[in-house]
Coordinates of C-alpha atoms in Angstrom, one line a residue:
M110 CA -21.6 -19.8 -14.4
E111 CA -24.0 -17.2 -13.2
I112 CA -24.0 -16.3 -9.5
F113 CA -27.0 -14.2 -8.4
L114 CA -26.0 -12.5 -5.2
K115 CA -28.3 -12.4 -2.2
I116 CA -26.6 -10.0 0.2
W117 CA -28.2 -8.6 3.3
F118 CA -27.1 -4.9 3.6
C119 CA -27.4 -2.7 6.6
S120 CA -28.1 0.9 6.3
L121 CA -24.9 2.8 6.8
V122 CA -24.7 6.2 8.5
L123 CA -21.9 8.6 8.1
L124 CA -20.5 7.9 11.5
N125 CA -20.2 4.2 10.8
I126 CA -18.6 4.6 7.4
L127 CA -15.9 7.2 8.0
P128 CA -12.8 6.0 9.8
L129 CA -11.9 7.1 13.3
C130 CA -9.3 9.9 13.3
Y131 CA -6.4 8.7 15.5
C132 CA -4.0 10.3 13.0
L133 CA -0.5 11.5 13.6
D134 CA -1.3 15.2 13.3
N135 CA 1.5 16.5 11.1
G136 CA -0.3 16.8 7.8
L137 CA 1.6 13.9 6.1
A138 CA 0.2 10.8 4.3
L139 CA -3.3 12.3 3.9
S140 CA -3.7 9.8 1.1
P141 CA -2.0 6.4 0.9
P142 CA 1.7 6.8 0.1
M143 CA 2.8 5.9 -3.4
G144 CA 6.3 5.1 -4.6
W145 CA 9.0 2.5 -5.1
L146 CA 10.9 0.3 -2.6
A147 CA 13.8 -2.0 -3.3
W148 CA 13.2 -5.0 -1.1
Q149 CA 10.8 -7.4 -2.8
R150 CA 12.6 -7.3 -6.1
F151 CA 16.2 -6.7 -5.2
R152 CA 16.4 -8.1 -1.6
C153 CA 19.9 -8.0 -0.1
N154 CA 22.1 -8.3 -3.2
T155 CA 25.3 -6.6 -2.2
D156 CA 27.6 -8.2 -4.8
C157 CA 28.3 -5.2 -6.9
E158 CA 31.5 -6.7 -8.3
N159 CA 29.7 -9.6 -10.1
D160 CA 26.2 -8.1 -10.4
P161 CA 26.5 -4.3 -10.6
K162 CA 23.1 -3.9 -12.3
H163 CA 21.0 -5.5 -9.5
C164 CA 23.0 -4.9 -6.3
I165 CA 21.9 -2.5 -3.6
S166 CA 23.8 0.6 -4.6
E167 CA 23.4 4.3 -5.2
R168 CA 23.4 3.5 -8.9
L169 CA 20.3 1.4 -8.6
F170 CA 18.3 4.1 -6.8
M171 CA 19.5 6.8 -9.1
E172 CA 18.4 4.8 -12.1
M173 CA 15.0 4.1 -10.6
A174 CA 14.5 7.8 -9.8
D175 CA 15.3 8.7 -13.4
L176 CA 12.8 6.1 -14.7
M177 CA 10.1 7.2 -12.2
V178 CA 10.1 10.6 -13.9
S179 CA 10.9 9.7 -17.5
E180 CA 8.4 6.8 -17.7
G181 CA 5.5 8.6 -16.2
Y182 CA 5.3 7.0 -12.8
A183 CA 5.8 10.3 -11.0
K184 CA 3.1 11.9 -13.1
A185 CA 0.8 9.1 -12.1
G186 CA 1.4 9.8 -8.4
Y187 CA 4.4 7.7 -7.4
N188 CA 6.6 10.2 -5.7
L189 CA 8.8 8.2 -3.3
I190 CA 12.1 6.3 -3.8
S191 CA 13.1 4.4 -0.7
L192 CA 16.1 2.3 0.5
D193 CA 15.4 -0.9 2.2
D194 CA 17.7 -3.2 4.2
C195 CA 21.4 -3.7 3.3
W196 CA 22.3 -0.1 2.5
L197 CA 24.4 0.3 5.7
D198 CA 28.0 -0.3 6.6
K199 CA 28.4 -3.1 9.1
K200 CA 29.6 -0.7 11.7
R201 CA 28.7 2.8 12.8
G202 CA 31.2 5.6 12.4
S203 CA 33.6 6.8 15.1
D204 CA 31.0 9.5 16.0
G205 CA 28.4 6.8 16.5
R206 CA 26.4 7.8 13.4
L207 CA 25.0 5.4 10.8
R208 CA 26.9 5.3 7.6
P209 CA 26.3 3.6 4.2
D210 CA 28.5 0.9 2.7
P211 CA 31.4 3.0 1.3
L212 CA 31.8 0.9 -1.8
R213 CA 28.2 0.7 -2.9
F214 CA 27.2 4.3 -1.8
P215 CA 30.5 6.2 -2.4
S216 CA 28.8 9.6 -2.7
G217 CA 27.0 9.2 0.7
I218 CA 23.3 9.2 1.6
R219 CA 22.9 13.0 1.6
A220 CA 24.2 13.1 -2.0
L221 CA 21.7 10.4 -3.0
S222 CA 18.9 12.2 -1.2
N223 CA 19.8 15.4 -3.1
Y224 CA 19.8 13.5 -6.4
I225 CA 16.3 12.0 -5.8
H226 CA 15.0 15.4 -4.6
S227 CA 16.4 17.0 -7.8
R228 CA 14.1 14.7 -9.7
G229 CA 11.1 16.0 -7.8
L230 CA 10.7 12.9 -5.7
R231 CA 10.8 12.1 -2.0
F232 CA 13.6 10.1 -0.4
G233 CA 13.0 7.2 2.0
I234 CA 15.3 5.1 4.2
Y235 CA 15.1 1.9 6.2
E236 CA 16.1 1.0 9.7
D237 CA 15.2 -1.4 12.5
F238 CA 13.9 -1.1 16.0
G239 CA 16.4 -3.6 17.3
N240 CA 20.1 -4.3 17.8
Y241 CA 20.4 -5.2 14.1
T242 CA 18.4 -5.0 10.9
C243 CA 16.9 -8.2 9.6
A244 CA 20.0 -8.6 7.4
G245 CA 22.4 -8.0 10.3
Y246 CA 23.3 -4.3 9.9
P247 CA 23.2 -1.8 12.8
G248 CA 19.8 -1.1 14.3
I249 CA 18.6 2.0 16.2
L250 CA 18.6 0.7 19.7
N251 CA 20.5 3.0 22.1
H252 CA 20.9 5.5 19.2
M253 CA 17.3 6.7 18.6
E254 CA 17.8 10.4 19.0
L255 CA 21.1 10.4 17.0
D256 CA 19.6 8.4 14.2
A257 CA 16.5 10.5 13.9
Q258 CA 18.7 13.6 13.7
T259 CA 20.9 11.9 11.1
F260 CA 17.9 11.1 8.9
A261 CA 16.8 14.8 9.2
D262 CA 20.3 15.9 8.3
W263 CA 20.1 13.6 5.2
Q264 CA 16.8 15.2 4.2
V265 CA 14.9 12.0 4.5
D266 CA 11.1 12.2 3.8
Y267 CA 10.0 8.6 4.7
V268 CA 11.3 6.2 7.4
K269 CA 10.5 2.5 7.3
L270 CA 11.3 0.9 10.7
D271 CA 11.4 -2.9 10.9
G272 CA 11.4 -5.0 14.0
C273 CA 14.0 -7.8 13.8
Y274 CA 16.3 -8.5 16.7
S275 CA 14.0 -6.7 19.1
F276 CA 11.6 -7.6 21.9
P277 CA 7.9 -7.1 20.8
S278 CA 7.1 -6.3 24.4
Q279 CA 9.2 -3.2 24.1
M280 CA 7.6 -1.9 20.9
D281 CA 4.7 -0.1 22.7
K282 CA 7.3 2.2 24.2
G283 CA 10.1 2.1 21.6
Y284 CA 8.2 2.9 18.4
P285 CA 6.5 6.0 19.9
E286 CA 9.8 7.1 21.3
F287 CA 11.5 7.0 17.9
G288 CA 8.5 8.8 16.4
Y289 CA 9.0 11.5 19.1
F290 CA 12.6 11.9 18.1
L291 CA 11.6 12.1 14.4
N292 CA 9.1 14.8 15.1
R293 CA 11.5 16.7 17.3
T294 CA 13.9 17.2 14.4
E295 CA 11.2 19.3 12.8
R296 CA 11.9 17.5 9.5
P297 CA 8.5 16.2 8.1
M298 CA 9.0 12.4 7.7
I299 CA 6.4 9.8 7.0
Y300 CA 6.8 7.0 9.6
S301 CA 6.2 3.4 8.5
C302 CA 6.1 0.8 11.3
S303 CA 6.3 -3.0 11.5
W304 CA 5.1 -2.8 15.1
P305 CA 1.8 -4.7 15.0
F306 CA 3.2 -7.5 12.8
Y307 CA 5.9 -8.5 15.3
Q308 CA 3.4 -8.5 18.2
L309 CA 0.8 -10.5 16.3
I310 CA 3.3 -13.3 15.4
N311 CA 4.2 -13.4 19.1
K312 CA 0.5 -13.8 20.1
M313 CA 0.3 -10.3 21.5
E314 CA -2.6 -7.9 21.1
P315 CA -1.4 -4.7 19.4
D316 CA -2.4 -1.3 20.9
Y317 CA -3.8 0.0 17.6
K318 CA -4.9 3.3 19.1
S319 CA -1.3 4.0 20.0
I320 CA -0.1 2.6 16.7
S321 CA -2.3 4.9 14.6
N322 CA -1.4 7.9 16.8
T323 CA 2.3 7.2 16.2
C324 CA 2.7 5.8 12.7
H325 CA 1.4 6.9 9.3
L326 CA 1.3 3.3 8.0
W327 CA 2.0 -0.1 9.6
R328 CA 2.4 -3.7 8.6
N329 CA -0.1 -6.3 10.0
F330 CA 0.9 -9.4 8.1
E331 CA 3.9 -11.2 6.8
D332 CA 6.1 -10.1 3.9
I333 CA 4.7 -10.4 0.5
Q334 CA 6.4 -12.9 -1.8
D335 CA 6.4 -13.1 -5.6
S336 CA 3.4 -15.4 -5.9
W337 CA -0.4 -15.4 -6.3
Q338 CA -0.7 -17.5 -3.2
S339 CA 1.1 -14.8 -1.2
V340 CA -1.2 -12.1 -2.6
T341 CA -4.4 -14.1 -1.8
S342 CA -3.2 -14.8 1.7
I343 CA -2.9 -11.1 2.3
I344 CA -6.4 -10.5 0.8
D345 CA -7.8 -13.2 3.1
Y346 CA -6.2 -11.6 6.2
Y347 CA -7.6 -8.2 5.4
G348 CA -11.1 -9.6 4.7
D349 CA -11.1 -11.8 7.7
N350 CA -10.0 -9.0 10.1
Q351 CA -11.7 -6.1 8.4
D352 CA -13.8 -5.2 11.4
T353 CA -10.6 -4.5 13.4
L354 CA -8.6 -2.9 10.5
I355 CA -11.1 -0.7 8.7
P356 CA -11.7 1.8 11.6
L357 CA -8.0 2.4 11.8
A358 CA -7.5 3.6 8.3
G359 CA -8.0 7.1 7.0
P360 CA -6.1 10.3 6.1
G361 CA -2.8 10.2 7.9
H362 CA -2.9 6.5 9.0
W363 CA -3.1 3.4 6.8
N364 CA -2.9 -0.4 7.1
D365 CA -0.1 -1.6 4.9
P366 CA -0.4 -5.0 3.2
D367 CA 3.1 -4.6 1.7
M368 CA 4.5 -4.0 -1.8
L369 CA 3.0 -4.3 -5.2
I370 CA 4.8 -7.1 -7.0
I371 CA 3.3 -6.3 -10.4
G372 CA 5.8 -6.8 -13.3
N373 CA 8.0 -9.3 -11.6
F374 CA 7.9 -13.1 -12.1
G375 CA 5.1 -14.6 -10.0
L376 CA 1.9 -13.0 -11.2
S377 CA 0.1 -13.4 -14.5
Y378 CA -1.5 -10.5 -16.2
E379 CA -4.9 -11.2 -14.7
Q380 CA -3.4 -11.7 -11.2
S381 CA -1.5 -8.4 -11.6
R382 CA -4.7 -6.5 -12.4
A383 CA -6.3 -8.2 -9.4
Q384 CA -3.5 -7.1 -7.0
M385 CA -3.7 -3.5 -8.2
C386 CA -7.5 -3.4 -7.8
M387 CA -7.5 -5.0 -4.4
W388 CA -4.7 -2.7 -3.1
A389 CA -6.7 0.3 -4.4
I390 CA -10.0 -0.7 -2.8
M391 CA -8.3 -1.5 0.5
A392 CA -6.9 2.1 0.6
S393 CA -3.4 0.5 0.7
P394 CA -0.1 2.3 0.2
L395 CA 0.9 1.7 -3.5
L396 CA 4.6 0.9 -3.1
M397 CA 6.0 -0.8 -6.2
S398 CA 8.9 -3.2 -6.0
V399 CA 9.9 -4.0 -9.6
D400 CA 12.7 -3.4 -12.0
L401 CA 11.5 -0.4 -13.9
R402 CA 14.3 -0.9 -16.5
T403 CA 12.7 -4.2 -17.7
I404 CA 9.0 -4.0 -16.9
R405 CA 6.8 -5.0 -19.8
P406 CA 4.3 -2.4 -21.1
E407 CA 1.2 -4.2 -20.1
F408 CA 2.3 -4.3 -16.4
K409 CA 3.4 -0.7 -16.6
A410 CA -0.1 0.2 -17.8
I411 CA -1.6 -1.6 -14.8
L412 CA 0.6 0.4 -12.4
Q413 CA -0.2 3.7 -14.1
N414 CA -4.0 3.2 -14.4
S415 CA -5.2 6.7 -13.4
E416 CA -8.8 5.6 -12.7
I417 CA -7.8 2.9 -10.3
I418 CA -5.2 5.1 -8.6
A419 CA -7.9 7.7 -8.1
V420 CA -10.0 5.2 -6.1
N421 CA -7.0 4.4 -3.9
Q422 CA -6.2 8.1 -3.4
D423 CA -9.9 9.2 -2.8
P424 CA -10.0 12.0 -0.2
L425 CA -12.5 10.1 2.0
G426 CA -9.7 7.6 2.8
V427 CA -12.1 4.8 3.6
Q428 CA -10.7 1.2 3.5
G429 CA -12.9 -1.1 1.4
R430 CA -14.9 -3.9 2.9
R431 CA -15.5 -7.5 1.7
I432 CA -19.3 -7.9 1.6
Y433 CA -19.5 -11.3 -0.2
K434 CA -17.4 -14.4 -0.4
K435 CA -18.9 -17.6 -1.9
Q436 CA -18.0 -20.2 -4.5
G437 CA -14.7 -18.6 -5.2
V438 CA -16.1 -15.1 -5.9
E439 CA -15.6 -12.1 -3.6
I440 CA -17.1 -8.6 -3.8
W441 CA -15.5 -5.6 -2.1
T442 CA -16.9 -2.1 -1.9
K443 CA -15.5 1.3 -0.9
P444 CA -17.4 4.6 -0.6
V445 CA -15.8 7.4 -2.6
L446 CA -16.5 10.9 -3.8
P447 CA -18.6 12.5 -5.2
M448 CA -21.5 12.5 -2.8
N449 CA -25.1 13.6 -3.2
G450 CA -26.3 14.7 0.2
K451 CA -25.3 11.9 2.6
K452 CA -25.1 9.3 -0.1
F453 CA -21.8 8.2 -1.6
S454 CA -20.5 7.1 -4.9
W455 CA -19.0 3.6 -4.7
A456 CA -16.0 1.6 -6.0
V457 CA -16.8 -2.1 -6.4
V458 CA -14.4 -5.0 -7.0
V459 CA -15.5 -8.4 -8.1
L460 CA -12.6 -10.9 -7.6
N461 CA -12.7 -14.4 -9.1
R462 CA -10.6 -16.8 -7.1
R463 CA -11.7 -19.8 -9.2
V464 CA -9.2 -21.6 -11.4
D465 CA -11.6 -23.8 -13.5
G466 CA -10.6 -22.1 -16.8
T467 CA -13.7 -20.1 -17.8
P468 CA -14.9 -16.7 -16.8
S469 CA -17.6 -16.5 -14.1
Q470 CA -20.6 -14.4 -14.8
V471 CA -21.6 -12.4 -11.8
T472 CA -24.9 -10.5 -11.5
V473 CA -25.1 -7.9 -8.8
P474 CA -28.3 -5.9 -8.0
L475 CA -27.3 -2.4 -7.0
R476 CA -29.6 -2.4 -4.0
E477 CA -27.8 -5.5 -2.6
L478 CA -24.6 -3.5 -2.8
G479 CA -26.2 -0.7 -0.8
L480 CA -26.5 1.6 -3.9
D481 CA -30.0 2.9 -3.3
S482 CA -29.9 6.5 -4.5
E483 CA -33.1 7.6 -6.2
E484 CA -31.1 9.4 -8.9
G485 CA -29.2 6.3 -9.9
Y486 CA -25.5 5.8 -10.8
H487 CA -23.2 6.1 -13.8
V488 CA -21.2 2.9 -13.9
R489 CA -17.7 2.6 -15.4
E490 CA -15.3 -0.3 -15.7
L491 CA -11.9 0.9 -14.7
N492 CA -9.4 -1.6 -15.9
D493 CA -10.4 -1.2 -19.6
H494 CA -11.8 2.3 -19.2
K495 CA -15.3 1.4 -20.5
D496 CA -18.6 3.1 -19.7
I497 CA -21.3 0.6 -18.8
G498 CA -23.9 3.4 -18.6
F499 CA -26.6 4.7 -16.3
L500 CA -28.2 2.3 -13.9
S501 CA -31.1 2.9 -11.5
K502 CA -31.1 1.5 -8.0
D503 CA -33.5 -1.3 -9.2
Q504 CA -31.2 -2.6 -11.9
A505 CA -28.3 -5.0 -11.7
I506 CA -24.7 -5.0 -12.9
R507 CA -23.6 -8.1 -14.9
V508 CA -19.9 -8.7 -15.4
D509 CA -17.7 -11.6 -16.7
V510 CA -14.7 -12.1 -14.4
N511 CA -11.7 -14.1 -15.7
P512 CA -10.2 -16.9 -13.5
S513 CA -7.7 -15.3 -11.0
G514 CA -9.0 -12.0 -12.3
V515 CA -11.0 -9.0 -11.3
V516 CA -13.5 -6.4 -12.5
M517 CA -13.4 -3.0 -10.9
L518 CA -16.2 -0.6 -11.2
K519 CA -16.9 3.0 -10.2
C520 CA -20.5 3.8 -9.6
T521 CA -20.8 7.6 -9.6
I522 CA -23.9 8.9 -7.9
Q523 CA -26.0 11.2 -10.1
R524 CA -27.1 14.5 -8.7
V525 CA -30.2 14.9 -10.9
P526 CA -32.1 12.4 -13.0
P527 CA -30.7 12.0 -16.5
F528 CA -32.6 13.8 -19.2
T529 CA -34.6 11.4 -21.4
P530 CA -35.7 12.7 -24.8

């Protein structure tokens, strides 16, 4: 099937394309954070007696840290290993401080932090703005200053703060207050918040200006599950709400659609490539949640695709926009470097949501994507690392997109017309 796109495109000026700078001004998360989190793959498995390989324990995080380095993930840019829920003991210590489960983390959190740092990685931790975490462990309420200092003492680099067992009406005060205590420790810590999600599900209007002044990244939508349906529901949310979300994103502050589930059980190869490309073009944090000990080579290659990661980490920090959605095909675009004057290069994703068993042929005139530079563009397909070649603004891109699949292109603006013999 050939779909010839007829898209009205407004002229974009620099002011409209670059995100508003409401960033937490401490020089952190200037590009979307990249790393590994435990939750989606390992959940709250605390049975180390019967399942020592998969339970939440210091052994698991040390093994993942080793593999991040030895298997090339750190070299590709993934530099964070983070705990999630269920690392804690059920009660605080006699001094009021948080403490890990003594059987599963016998060496203590500072020792685990030191181990991860020794591998050249950053260390992250999980807590909750509530009486309890989502799994019923101690939360930070009434202990904010102490917990912030504890995290600093443990040399934490990244704090994920959930929102179970709390009142969403108190989050506008509570999340900034904890952020204040984190900053006051003088330990640089990236601050990941679940603040807007809990307010949205309670029919509240989040104060996004305050959120983006307080947090480096924040969750807007429900937890990702290990399924294509879950991935597409997140894509739909970000496309349907892009006019609200895009201006919030930029260096130091990012919308977080949740973890990469590539290499687990629920996504096919094509769907895995689609998630990677969509998270890249949405300028999303790239936070893997997969067992790095058993991941198959083809999924590892998706996660380590340097050209797609470069789009995600582009210094402009612009979140991509959905500009077309019809007959199961979507097109998303994102301005990237290099520039020629005031004109950008562009990343383009063509996503095929159809399931009728045959690739869809999509023809896209460059002008209708807003690519109108007189000098033209060098076009490259990023999943398979193939050059399409030079195209002028009056030409079109034609691609075949597999069902539940994606094609991702980078259209690099040319500074001078190419030499023709």
